């Protein structure tokens, strides 16, 4: 009898210790943002035979495409930049994707970013291999006082090998590369992603401050696709779930990569949360016949089911032709001017929206170090005065309100260098 009592006591001790161990693991596991739902560890996708295995991300023999890619990238050293510095500290991280004929357009975006930035920038440029030499040649040709404001790293375009062709052709060439930034920039905490047709009209620093306004559940920030649901695309035509009343536009996107990598996302495919890398392909397979705008639609679906994870910022930070083409409908730009211009619909390269083209050409042609008023602002205002036959041209003061302030700061710095 005493033997059974001792055995029972021993089992009880082991049970208590096991319980404490499990509790400790759960306490420090990644957070599942389900409105206070239970915490749990990583559950791997199902494998053949119906078993689920625990993923070991530290295995050196892992065949995941992004592990191979990261190992390859870690062997490269940026000669001018040293190691990456993460988080919203002294360095701001800015990412862009360029494919096809987007070299010159992307360089104009980078030019606007470094021209006005206050703190140092780290540029993550994802580009097709044939564009790499062009980027290096132009960036290295810029004057030293500009090159001292940023470091950069150029990456090859890379998608999961088993679905690479499908991801690359989704919407526009390489656009869906942005979806994989959390898996590729593993040393970076936070990054601002922008499309190649973005122009900064005020310092990146001001956009970066939105990271400091994130609450404990928010991990990304974007602007609404439209301000008015009655004329918005998503509220009228979408055949899939979308965020909020009018959807979101992903041309300018703040991403807390650390949080994205840790969270389990709610979805309409399974009752359990899925990691970012587990979520993307199933979403594409489910909705690929119903989506029009590719990766942006997938992001709308994700944040429809996880609205607590997203911070909305005002439309002045992603001002597109949609905001003025039929009349002005961006209240924050009306009050404070345009902070970021987004030239989608190809408006930088045709004559349909001359106001947008005028800003693009003014920044593209500006020479670093020259007089910012005489050589950029004055020519721009002259061109904008010729665009008053369009609705966007009628609101030309919105295009220069913030820009003139940014250029005034450049003028002060220019005189300070003399």
mmCIF file of C-alpha atoms in Angstrom:
data_model
loop_
_atom_site.group_PDB
_atom_site.id
_atom_site.type_symbol
_atom_site.label_atom_id
_atom_site.label_comp_id
_atom_site.label_asym_id
_atom_site.label_seq_id
_atom_site.Cartn_x
_atom_site.Cartn_y
_atom_site.Cartn_z
ATOM 1 C CA UNK A 1 0.000 0.000 0.000
ATOM 2 C CA UNK A 2 2.834 2.360 0.940
ATOM 3 C CA UNK A 3 4.407 1.599 -2.427
ATOM 4 C CA UNK A 4 1.213 2.780 -4.207
ATOM 5 C CA UNK A 5 1.094 5.940 -2.083
ATOM 6 C CA UNK A 6 4.720 6.771 -2.935
ATOM 7 C CA UNK A 7 4.040 6.142 -6.623
ATOM 8 C CA UNK A 8 0.969 8.377 -6.475
ATOM 9 C CA UNK A 9 2.915 11.176 -4.778
ATOM 10 C CA UNK A 10 5.707 10.876 -7.351
ATOM 11 C CA UNK A 11 3.200 11.118 -10.217
ATOM 12 C CA UNK A 12 1.600 14.145 -8.578
ATOM 13 C CA UNK A 13 4.969 15.926 -8.332
ATOM 14 C CA UNK A 14 5.730 15.209 -11.985
ATOM 15 C CA UNK A 15 2.272 16.457 -12.985
ATOM 16 C CA UNK A 16 2.757 19.724 -11.087
ATOM 17 C CA UNK A 17 6.223 20.283 -12.578
ATOM 18 C CA UNK A 18 4.941 19.522 -16.072
ATOM 19 C CA UNK A 19 2.091 21.956 -15.575
ATOM 20 C CA UNK A 20 4.471 24.699 -14.466
ATOM 21 C CA UNK A 21 6.685 24.049 -17.502
ATOM 22 C CA UNK A 22 3.752 24.270 -19.927
ATOM 23 C CA UNK A 23 2.455 27.424 -18.230
ATOM 24 C CA UNK A 24 5.895 29.034 -18.520
ATOM 25 C CA UNK A 25 6.070 28.201 -22.226
ATOM 26 C CA UNK A 26 2.618 29.622 -22.884
ATOM 27 C CA UNK A 27 3.389 32.745 -20.913
ATOM 28 C CA UNK A 28 6.302 33.636 -23.176
ATOM 29 C CA UNK A 29 4.853 32.349 -26.444
ATOM 30 C CA UNK A 30 3.770 34.627 -29.243
ATOM 31 C CA UNK A 31 0.590 36.577 -28.727
ATOM 32 C CA UNK A 32 -2.579 35.619 -30.555
ATOM 33 C CA UNK A 33 -4.486 38.818 -31.221
ATOM 34 C CA UNK A 34 -7.991 37.461 -30.902
ATOM 35 C CA UNK A 35 -9.386 40.054 -28.529
ATOM 36 C CA UNK A 36 -7.896 38.481 -25.406
ATOM 37 C CA UNK A 37 -8.049 34.903 -26.689
ATOM 38 C CA UNK A 38 -5.713 32.163 -25.516
ATOM 39 C CA UNK A 39 -2.012 32.211 -26.244
ATOM 40 C CA UNK A 40 -0.457 29.331 -28.060
ATOM 41 C CA UNK A 41 2.752 28.281 -29.722
ATOM 42 C CA UNK A 42 3.470 27.812 -33.412
ATOM 43 C CA UNK A 43 1.400 25.091 -35.104
ATOM 44 C CA UNK A 44 2.889 23.983 -38.382
ATOM 45 C CA UNK A 45 0.818 23.360 -41.509
ATOM 46 C CA UNK A 46 -0.430 19.843 -42.123
ATOM 47 C CA UNK A 47 2.021 17.507 -43.760
ATOM 48 C CA UNK A 48 1.377 14.398 -45.806
ATOM 49 C CA UNK A 49 -0.216 11.627 -43.788
ATOM 50 C CA UNK A 50 -2.405 14.020 -41.813
ATOM 51 C CA UNK A 51 0.097 14.682 -38.991
ATOM 52 C CA UNK A 52 1.013 18.138 -37.758
ATOM 53 C CA UNK A 53 4.628 18.635 -36.787
ATOM 54 C CA UNK A 54 6.206 21.396 -34.715
ATOM 55 C CA UNK A 55 8.288 23.641 -36.962
ATOM 56 C CA UNK A 56 11.922 24.048 -35.971
ATOM 57 C CA UNK A 57 12.980 27.367 -37.481
ATOM 58 C CA UNK A 58 16.570 26.912 -36.340
ATOM 59 C CA UNK A 59 17.219 23.819 -38.459
ATOM 60 C CA UNK A 60 20.177 24.539 -40.717
ATOM 61 C CA UNK A 61 18.839 22.150 -43.323
ATOM 62 C CA UNK A 62 15.508 23.929 -43.749
ATOM 63 C CA UNK A 63 14.359 23.993 -47.373
ATOM 64 C CA UNK A 64 12.082 27.029 -47.008
ATOM 65 C CA UNK A 65 12.786 29.517 -49.794
ATOM 66 C CA UNK A 66 13.067 32.493 -47.421
ATOM 67 C CA UNK A 67 15.554 30.693 -45.136
ATOM 68 C CA UNK A 68 17.769 29.945 -48.121
ATOM 69 C CA UNK A 69 17.405 33.529 -49.314
ATOM 70 C CA UNK A 70 18.234 35.031 -45.915
ATOM 71 C CA UNK A 71 21.314 32.820 -45.528
ATOM 72 C CA UNK A 72 22.488 33.999 -48.942
ATOM 73 C CA UNK A 73 21.901 37.647 -48.057
ATOM 74 C CA UNK A 74 23.702 37.395 -44.715
ATOM 75 C CA UNK A 75 26.931 36.721 -46.577
ATOM 76 C CA UNK A 76 26.757 40.112 -48.296
ATOM 77 C CA UNK A 77 28.145 43.193 -46.574
ATOM 78 C CA UNK A 78 27.057 46.685 -47.516
ATOM 79 C CA UNK A 79 30.331 48.486 -48.105
ATOM 80 C CA UNK A 80 28.891 51.881 -47.201
ATOM 81 C CA UNK A 81 26.352 50.959 -44.572
ATOM 82 C CA UNK A 82 27.597 48.328 -42.168
ATOM 83 C CA UNK A 83 24.960 46.238 -40.446
ATOM 84 C CA UNK A 84 21.245 46.923 -40.404
ATOM 85 C CA UNK A 85 19.859 48.925 -37.510
ATOM 86 C CA UNK A 86 16.312 48.041 -36.625
ATOM 87 C CA UNK A 87 13.328 49.779 -35.132
ATOM 88 C CA UNK A 88 12.199 53.393 -35.079
ATOM 89 C CA UNK A 89 15.531 54.667 -33.783
ATOM 90 C CA UNK A 90 18.284 56.683 -35.507
ATOM 91 C CA UNK A 91 17.733 54.927 -38.860
ATOM 92 C CA UNK A 92 14.460 54.781 -40.789
ATOM 93 C CA UNK A 93 13.976 51.795 -43.092
ATOM 94 C CA UNK A 94 12.341 52.359 -46.480
ATOM 95 C CA UNK A 95 11.521 49.518 -48.914
ATOM 96 C CA UNK A 96 10.508 49.625 -52.572
ATOM 97 C CA UNK A 97 10.062 47.082 -55.382
ATOM 98 C CA UNK A 98 11.092 47.835 -58.980
ATOM 99 C CA UNK A 99 10.531 45.685 -62.042
ATOM 100 C CA UNK A 100 10.300 46.263 -65.783
ATOM 101 C CA UNK A 101 10.678 49.900 -66.794
ATOM 102 C CA UNK A 102 10.352 51.345 -63.270
ATOM 103 C CA UNK A 103 14.034 52.260 -62.751
ATOM 104 C CA UNK A 104 13.734 56.008 -63.402
ATOM 105 C CA UNK A 105 10.442 56.275 -61.521
ATOM 106 C CA UNK A 106 11.893 54.493 -58.488
ATOM 107 C CA UNK A 107 14.965 56.730 -58.504
ATOM 108 C CA UNK A 108 12.671 59.786 -58.452
ATOM 109 C CA UNK A 109 10.946 58.352 -55.377
ATOM 110 C CA UNK A 110 14.291 57.728 -53.655
ATOM 111 C CA UNK A 111 15.431 61.211 -54.634
ATOM 112 C CA UNK A 112 12.390 62.782 -52.963
ATOM 113 C CA UNK A 113 12.895 60.631 -49.856
ATOM 114 C CA UNK A 114 16.563 61.500 -49.276
ATOM 115 C CA UNK A 115 16.099 65.110 -50.361
ATOM 116 C CA UNK A 116 13.725 65.928 -47.518
ATOM 117 C CA UNK A 117 14.637 63.373 -44.837
ATOM 118 C CA UNK A 118 16.068 64.554 -41.532
ATOM 119 C CA UNK A 119 17.262 61.324 -39.936
ATOM 120 C CA UNK A 120 19.304 58.743 -41.795
ATOM 121 C CA UNK A 121 17.575 56.354 -44.212
ATOM 122 C CA UNK A 122 18.280 52.729 -44.966
ATOM 123 C CA UNK A 123 16.932 51.837 -48.418
ATOM 124 C CA UNK A 124 15.891 48.263 -49.179
ATOM 125 C CA UNK A 125 15.564 48.060 -52.977
ATOM 126 C CA UNK A 126 14.037 44.864 -54.373
ATOM 127 C CA UNK A 127 14.646 44.827 -58.114
ATOM 128 C CA UNK A 128 15.038 42.563 -61.107
ATOM 129 C CA UNK A 129 18.670 41.678 -61.664
ATOM 130 C CA UNK A 130 18.998 43.696 -64.883
ATOM 131 C CA UNK A 131 18.159 46.878 -62.938
ATOM 132 C CA UNK A 132 20.792 46.500 -60.216
ATOM 133 C CA UNK A 133 23.639 48.152 -62.133
ATOM 134 C CA UNK A 134 21.421 51.102 -63.025
ATOM 135 C CA UNK A 135 20.515 51.710 -59.400
ATOM 136 C CA UNK A 136 24.134 51.472 -58.245
ATOM 137 C CA UNK A 137 25.389 53.800 -60.975
ATOM 138 C CA UNK A 138 22.897 56.562 -60.210
ATOM 139 C CA UNK A 139 23.010 56.304 -56.398
ATOM 140 C CA UNK A 140 26.819 56.379 -56.401
ATOM 141 C CA UNK A 141 26.810 59.422 -58.690
ATOM 142 C CA UNK A 142 24.893 61.583 -56.218
ATOM 143 C CA UNK A 143 26.973 64.166 -54.292
ATOM 144 C CA UNK A 144 28.556 63.219 -51.002
ATOM 145 C CA UNK A 145 26.306 65.363 -48.814
ATOM 146 C CA UNK A 146 23.320 63.412 -50.196
ATOM 147 C CA UNK A 147 24.954 59.961 -50.038
ATOM 148 C CA UNK A 148 25.800 60.612 -46.392
ATOM 149 C CA UNK A 149 22.062 60.705 -45.641
ATOM 150 C CA UNK A 150 21.388 57.071 -46.566
ATOM 151 C CA UNK A 151 22.678 53.535 -46.885
ATOM 152 C CA UNK A 152 21.192 51.059 -49.295
ATOM 153 C CA UNK A 153 21.005 47.394 -50.150
ATOM 154 C CA UNK A 154 19.742 45.923 -53.417
ATOM 155 C CA UNK A 155 18.007 42.538 -53.367
ATOM 156 C CA UNK A 156 16.969 40.197 -56.137
ATOM 157 C CA UNK A 157 13.278 39.504 -56.583
ATOM 158 C CA UNK A 158 12.426 36.260 -54.783
ATOM 159 C CA UNK A 159 9.191 34.342 -54.267
ATOM 160 C CA UNK A 160 8.401 30.904 -52.796
ATOM 161 C CA UNK A 161 9.784 28.512 -55.403
ATOM 162 C CA UNK A 162 6.695 26.304 -55.550
ATOM 163 C CA UNK A 163 4.479 29.263 -56.556
ATOM 164 C CA UNK A 164 6.996 31.814 -57.841
ATOM 165 C CA UNK A 165 5.431 32.334 -61.274
ATOM 166 C CA UNK A 166 1.960 32.829 -59.814
ATOM 167 C CA UNK A 167 3.147 35.391 -57.266
ATOM 168 C CA UNK A 168 5.257 37.315 -59.770
ATOM 169 C CA UNK A 169 2.449 37.803 -62.296
ATOM 170 C CA UNK A 170 -0.168 38.705 -59.685
ATOM 171 C CA UNK A 171 -1.515 42.155 -60.660
ATOM 172 C CA UNK A 172 1.628 44.060 -61.780
ATOM 173 C CA UNK A 173 5.056 42.408 -62.176
ATOM 174 C CA UNK A 174 6.689 41.825 -58.782
ATOM 175 C CA UNK A 175 4.105 43.925 -56.879
ATOM 176 C CA UNK A 176 3.353 41.073 -54.481
ATOM 177 C CA UNK A 177 6.992 41.052 -53.326
ATOM 178 C CA UNK A 178 5.864 43.424 -50.550
ATOM 179 C CA UNK A 179 3.886 40.586 -48.958
ATOM 180 C CA UNK A 180 7.110 38.727 -48.201
ATOM 181 C CA UNK A 181 9.061 41.566 -46.548
ATOM 182 C CA UNK A 182 8.448 40.175 -43.030
ATOM 183 C CA UNK A 183 10.086 36.903 -44.086
ATOM 184 C CA UNK A 184 13.024 38.475 -45.909
ATOM 185 C CA UNK A 185 14.000 41.471 -43.747
ATOM 186 C CA UNK A 186 14.464 39.385 -40.628
ATOM 187 C CA UNK A 187 16.949 41.840 -39.062
ATOM 188 C CA UNK A 188 14.572 44.789 -39.425
ATOM 189 C CA UNK A 189 11.928 45.662 -36.848
ATOM 190 C CA UNK A 190 9.909 48.278 -38.744
ATOM 191 C CA UNK A 191 9.841 49.465 -42.352
ATOM 192 C CA UNK A 192 7.951 51.898 -44.550
ATOM 193 C CA UNK A 193 7.018 50.254 -47.839
ATOM 194 C CA UNK A 194 6.133 52.476 -50.823
ATOM 195 C CA UNK A 195 5.263 51.817 -54.444
ATOM 196 C CA UNK A 196 7.732 53.066 -57.048
ATOM 197 C CA UNK A 197 5.285 55.797 -58.148
ATOM 198 C CA UNK A 198 5.380 57.560 -54.770
ATOM 199 C CA UNK A 199 6.842 61.041 -54.255
ATOM 200 C CA UNK A 200 7.567 62.435 -50.792
ATOM 201 C CA UNK A 201 6.664 66.117 -50.459
ATOM 202 C CA UNK A 202 7.729 66.279 -46.800
ATOM 203 C CA UNK A 203 10.284 64.329 -44.726
ATOM 204 C CA UNK A 204 9.928 60.568 -44.338
ATOM 205 C CA UNK A 205 10.497 61.310 -40.640
ATOM 206 C CA UNK A 206 6.964 62.705 -40.325
ATOM 207 C CA UNK A 207 5.444 59.521 -41.740
ATOM 208 C CA UNK A 208 7.720 57.396 -39.524
ATOM 209 C CA UNK A 209 6.222 58.987 -36.399
ATOM 210 C CA UNK A 210 3.016 56.997 -36.970
ATOM 211 C CA UNK A 211 4.890 53.970 -35.595
ATOM 212 C CA UNK A 212 4.956 55.676 -32.212
ATOM 213 C CA UNK A 213 1.153 55.947 -32.251
ATOM 214 C CA UNK A 214 0.577 52.191 -32.701
ATOM 215 C CA UNK A 215 -1.322 50.587 -29.837
ATOM 216 C CA UNK A 216 -0.414 47.122 -28.550
ATOM 217 C CA UNK A 217 -2.320 45.257 -31.297
ATOM 218 C CA UNK A 218 -1.533 47.369 -34.366
ATOM 219 C CA UNK A 219 1.166 46.101 -36.692
ATOM 220 C CA UNK A 220 0.538 47.999 -39.952
ATOM 221 C CA UNK A 221 -0.773 51.362 -41.140
ATOM 222 C CA UNK A 222 -2.341 52.393 -44.448
ATOM 223 C CA UNK A 223 -4.654 55.043 -45.855
ATOM 224 C CA UNK A 224 -8.227 54.308 -46.989
ATOM 225 C CA UNK A 225 -8.710 53.523 -50.665
ATOM 226 C CA UNK A 226 -11.301 56.277 -50.843
ATOM 227 C CA UNK A 227 -13.051 58.809 -48.651
ATOM 228 C CA UNK A 228 -16.557 58.462 -50.048
ATOM 229 C CA UNK A 229 -18.199 54.976 -50.068
ATOM 230 C CA UNK A 230 -20.723 55.954 -52.757
ATOM 231 C CA UNK A 231 -17.979 56.348 -55.353
ATOM 232 C CA UNK A 232 -15.331 54.019 -53.867
ATOM 233 C CA UNK A 233 -14.228 50.971 -55.851
ATOM 234 C CA UNK A 234 -14.315 48.366 -53.072
ATOM 235 C CA UNK A 235 -17.733 49.312 -51.718
ATOM 236 C CA UNK A 236 -19.209 49.139 -55.226
ATOM 237 C CA UNK A 237 -17.393 46.342 -57.026
ATOM 238 C CA UNK A 238 -15.376 44.089 -54.672
ATOM 239 C CA UNK A 239 -16.271 40.374 -54.679
ATOM 240 C CA UNK A 240 -14.244 39.616 -51.566
ATOM 241 C CA UNK A 241 -14.011 40.895 -47.968
ATOM 242 C CA UNK A 242 -12.296 44.261 -47.547
ATOM 243 C CA UNK A 243 -11.293 46.531 -44.701
ATOM 244 C CA UNK A 244 -13.697 49.144 -43.332
ATOM 245 C CA UNK A 245 -16.155 51.050 -45.498
ATOM 246 C CA UNK A 246 -13.968 51.729 -48.523
ATOM 247 C CA UNK A 247 -10.992 49.347 -48.299
ATOM 248 C CA UNK A 248 -7.343 50.333 -47.929
ATOM 249 C CA UNK A 249 -4.661 51.290 -50.448
ATOM 250 C CA UNK A 250 -1.294 49.585 -50.019
ATOM 251 C CA UNK A 251 0.845 52.045 -52.009
ATOM 252 C CA UNK A 252 2.153 53.478 -48.731
ATOM 253 C CA UNK A 253 2.338 50.964 -45.911
ATOM 254 C CA UNK A 254 3.969 51.051 -42.482
ATOM 255 C CA UNK A 255 4.880 47.552 -41.310
ATOM 256 C CA UNK A 256 6.021 46.477 -37.856
ATOM 257 C CA UNK A 257 7.734 43.348 -39.152
ATOM 258 C CA UNK A 258 8.443 41.954 -35.694
ATOM 259 C CA UNK A 259 4.757 41.920 -34.798
ATOM 260 C CA UNK A 260 3.731 40.560 -38.201
ATOM 261 C CA UNK A 261 6.123 37.632 -37.747
ATOM 262 C CA UNK A 262 4.718 36.823 -34.295
ATOM 263 C CA UNK A 263 0.973 37.154 -34.708
ATOM 264 C CA UNK A 264 -1.533 34.443 -35.584
ATOM 265 C CA UNK A 265 -4.095 35.983 -37.916
ATOM 266 C CA UNK A 266 -7.824 35.275 -37.876
ATOM 267 C CA UNK A 267 -9.145 34.146 -41.228
ATOM 268 C CA UNK A 268 -12.136 32.580 -42.967
ATOM 269 C CA UNK A 269 -10.383 29.332 -43.899
ATOM 270 C CA UNK A 270 -9.759 27.729 -40.516
ATOM 271 C CA UNK A 271 -10.873 28.236 -36.942
ATOM 272 C CA UNK A 272 -7.277 28.583 -35.736
ATOM 273 C CA UNK A 273 -5.001 31.541 -36.327
ATOM 274 C CA UNK A 274 -2.360 31.295 -39.036
ATOM 275 C CA UNK A 275 1.129 32.705 -39.247
ATOM 276 C CA UNK A 276 1.789 35.248 -42.013
ATOM 277 C CA UNK A 277 3.691 32.678 -44.091
ATOM 278 C CA UNK A 278 0.926 30.094 -43.572
ATOM 279 C CA UNK A 279 -1.785 32.525 -44.600
ATOM 280 C CA UNK A 280 -0.736 33.981 -47.950
ATOM 281 C CA UNK A 281 -0.977 31.069 -50.386
ATOM 282 C CA UNK A 282 -4.281 29.685 -49.030
ATOM 283 C CA UNK A 283 -5.773 33.177 -49.353
ATOM 284 C CA UNK A 284 -4.575 33.458 -52.933
ATOM 285 C CA UNK A 285 -5.950 30.029 -53.808
ATOM 286 C CA UNK A 286 -9.334 30.842 -52.289
ATOM 287 C CA UNK A 287 -9.810 34.300 -53.802
ATOM 288 C CA UNK A 288 -7.682 34.452 -56.947
ATOM 289 C CA UNK A 289 -10.768 34.375 -59.202
ATOM 290 C CA UNK A 290 -12.371 37.218 -57.253
ATOM 291 C CA UNK A 291 -9.526 39.714 -56.771
ATOM 292 C CA UNK A 292 -8.708 42.574 -59.132
ATOM 293 C CA UNK A 293 -5.868 44.461 -57.462
ATOM 294 C CA UNK A 294 -3.722 41.463 -56.520
ATOM 295 C CA UNK A 295 -1.737 41.741 -53.297
ATOM 296 C CA UNK A 296 -3.655 44.840 -52.201
ATOM 297 C CA UNK A 297 -6.861 42.791 -52.240
ATOM 298 C CA UNK A 298 -5.180 40.088 -50.158
ATOM 299 C CA UNK A 299 -4.167 42.710 -47.590
ATOM 300 C CA UNK A 300 -7.747 43.973 -47.521
ATOM 301 C CA UNK A 301 -8.960 40.440 -46.797
ATOM 302 C CA UNK A 302 -6.403 39.976 -43.999
ATOM 303 C CA UNK A 303 -7.302 43.232 -42.272
ATOM 304 C CA UNK A 304 -11.025 42.706 -42.770
ATOM 305 C CA UNK A 305 -10.665 39.745 -40.411
ATOM 306 C CA UNK A 306 -8.072 41.487 -38.203
ATOM 307 C CA UNK A 307 -9.133 45.163 -38.053
ATOM 308 C CA UNK A 308 -7.551 45.634 -34.630
ATOM 309 C CA UNK A 309 -4.146 45.129 -36.270
ATOM 310 C CA UNK A 310 -4.393 48.154 -38.583
ATOM 311 C CA UNK A 311 -3.955 51.888 -38.027
ATOM 312 C CA UNK A 312 -5.505 54.196 -40.627
ATOM 313 C CA UNK A 313 -3.637 57.380 -41.480
ATOM 314 C CA UNK A 314 -5.122 60.328 -43.424
ATOM 315 C CA UNK A 315 -5.370 60.450 -47.211
ATOM 316 C CA UNK A 316 -2.826 63.305 -47.428
ATOM 317 C CA UNK A 317 -0.187 60.574 -46.889
ATOM 318 C CA UNK A 318 -1.333 58.665 -49.998
ATOM 319 C CA UNK A 319 -2.830 61.282 -52.323
ATOM 320 C CA UNK A 320 -3.881 59.784 -55.643
ATOM 321 C CA UNK A 321 -5.754 61.018 -58.742
ATOM 322 C CA UNK A 322 -8.889 59.481 -57.200
ATOM 323 C CA UNK A 323 -8.806 62.269 -54.617
ATOM 324 C CA UNK A 324 -9.191 65.060 -57.166
ATOM 325 C CA UNK A 325 -10.114 63.608 -60.551
ATOM 326 C CA UNK A 326 -13.847 64.260 -60.042
ATOM 327 C CA UNK A 327 -13.462 67.048 -57.479
ATOM 328 C CA UNK A 328 -11.498 67.393 -54.254
ATOM 329 C CA UNK A 329 -12.404 64.698 -51.708
ATOM 330 C CA UNK A 330 -9.403 64.454 -49.342
ATOM 331 C CA UNK A 331 -10.182 66.620 -46.321
ATOM 332 C CA UNK A 332 -6.770 66.244 -44.654
ATOM 333 C CA UNK A 333 -5.012 67.481 -47.824
ATOM 334 C CA UNK A 334 -7.410 70.402 -48.028
ATOM 335 C CA UNK A 335 -6.431 71.379 -44.500
ATOM 336 C CA UNK A 336 -2.719 70.601 -44.517
ATOM 337 C CA UNK A 337 -1.555 70.020 -48.097
ATOM 338 C CA UNK A 338 -0.369 66.817 -49.781
ATOM 339 C CA UNK A 339 2.362 65.005 -47.859
ATOM 340 C CA UNK A 340 2.868 62.052 -50.241
ATOM 341 C CA UNK A 341 1.853 62.023 -53.899
ATOM 342 C CA UNK A 342 0.918 58.655 -55.407
ATOM 343 C CA UNK A 343 0.965 58.712 -59.187
ATOM 344 C CA UNK A 344 -0.943 55.509 -59.893
ATOM 345 C CA UNK A 345 -2.817 55.023 -63.183
ATOM 346 C CA UNK A 346 0.508 55.927 -64.894
ATOM 347 C CA UNK A 347 -0.208 59.660 -64.526
ATOM 348 C CA UNK A 348 3.475 60.607 -64.283
ATOM 349 C CA UNK A 349 4.018 59.389 -67.823
ATOM 350 C CA UNK A 350 0.974 60.566 -69.783
ATOM 351 C CA UNK A 351 -0.926 63.834 -70.144
ATOM 352 C CA UNK A 352 -4.218 62.843 -68.489
ATOM 353 C CA UNK A 353 -3.338 64.454 -65.135
ATOM 354 C CA UNK A 354 -0.771 67.199 -65.870
ATOM 355 C CA UNK A 355 -0.629 68.334 -62.237
ATOM 356 C CA UNK A 356 0.778 64.967 -61.130
ATOM 357 C CA UNK A 357 3.163 64.845 -64.070
ATOM 358 C CA UNK A 358 4.394 68.373 -63.282
ATOM 359 C CA UNK A 359 5.443 67.394 -59.742
ATOM 360 C CA UNK A 360 7.167 64.250 -60.984
ATOM 361 C CA UNK A 361 9.116 66.096 -63.684
ATOM 362 C CA UNK A 362 10.118 68.908 -61.311
ATOM 363 C CA UNK A 363 11.634 66.474 -58.802
ATOM 364 C CA UNK A 364 13.179 64.266 -61.490
ATOM 365 C CA UNK A 365 14.953 67.194 -63.146
ATOM 366 C CA UNK A 366 16.117 68.923 -59.967
ATOM 367 C CA UNK A 367 19.887 68.829 -59.377
ATOM 368 C CA UNK A 368 21.063 68.239 -55.821
ATOM 369 C CA UNK A 369 22.629 71.350 -54.343
ATOM 370 C CA UNK A 370 20.998 73.820 -56.720
ATOM 371 C CA UNK A 371 18.577 76.513 -55.589
ATOM 372 C CA UNK A 372 15.390 74.661 -54.532
ATOM 373 C CA UNK A 373 13.121 77.651 -55.111
ATOM 374 C CA UNK A 374 14.445 78.836 -58.467
ATOM 375 C CA UNK A 375 15.158 75.356 -59.838
ATOM 376 C CA UNK A 376 12.248 73.321 -58.461
ATOM 377 C CA UNK A 377 9.392 75.293 -56.891
ATOM 378 C CA UNK A 378 9.151 78.134 -59.433
ATOM 379 C CA UNK A 379 9.205 75.859 -62.530
ATOM 380 C CA UNK A 380 6.683 73.575 -60.833
ATOM 381 C CA UNK A 381 4.253 76.380 -60.082
ATOM 382 C CA UNK A 382 4.520 77.561 -63.678
ATOM 383 C CA UNK A 383 3.609 74.097 -64.971
ATOM 384 C CA UNK A 384 0.794 73.712 -62.442
ATOM 385 C CA UNK A 385 -0.716 76.986 -63.666
ATOM 386 C CA UNK A 386 -1.165 75.301 -67.061
ATOM 387 C CA UNK A 387 -3.174 72.428 -65.525
ATOM 388 C CA UNK A 388 -6.187 74.403 -64.296
ATOM 389 C CA UNK A 389 -8.422 72.854 -66.980
ATOM 390 C CA UNK A 390 -8.442 69.648 -64.845
ATOM 391 C CA UNK A 391 -10.001 69.146 -61.417
ATOM 392 C CA UNK A 392 -6.619 68.141 -59.990
ATOM 393 C CA UNK A 393 -5.030 71.233 -61.506
ATOM 394 C CA UNK A 394 -7.643 73.419 -59.831
ATOM 395 C CA UNK A 395 -6.374 72.201 -56.444
ATOM 396 C CA UNK A 396 -2.716 72.907 -57.294
ATOM 397 C CA UNK A 397 -2.142 74.744 -54.014
ATOM 398 C CA UNK A 398 -2.471 71.342 -52.278
ATOM 399 C CA UNK A 399 0.516 70.067 -54.281
ATOM 400 C CA UNK A 400 2.836 72.856 -53.153
ATOM 401 C CA UNK A 401 1.727 73.663 -49.584
ATOM 402 C CA UNK A 402 3.899 71.037 -47.875
ATOM 403 C CA UNK A 403 6.498 70.942 -50.629
ATOM 404 C CA UNK A 404 7.323 74.640 -50.243
ATOM 405 C CA UNK A 405 7.955 74.119 -46.512
ATOM 406 C CA UNK A 406 10.236 71.156 -47.228
ATOM 407 C CA UNK A 407 12.147 73.157 -49.843
ATOM 408 C CA UNK A 408 12.559 76.061 -47.419
ATOM 409 C CA UNK A 409 14.309 73.676 -45.029
ATOM 410 C CA UNK A 410 16.586 72.520 -47.843
ATOM 411 C CA UNK A 411 17.443 76.148 -48.633
ATOM 412 C CA UNK A 412 18.435 76.720 -45.007
ATOM 413 C CA UNK A 413 20.629 73.616 -45.052
ATOM 414 C CA UNK A 414 22.172 74.676 -48.383
ATOM 415 C CA UNK A 415 23.223 78.029 -46.955
ATOM 416 C CA UNK A 416 24.532 76.259 -43.870
ATOM 417 C CA UNK A 417 26.924 74.194 -46.014
ATOM 418 C CA UNK A 418 28.524 77.286 -47.522
#
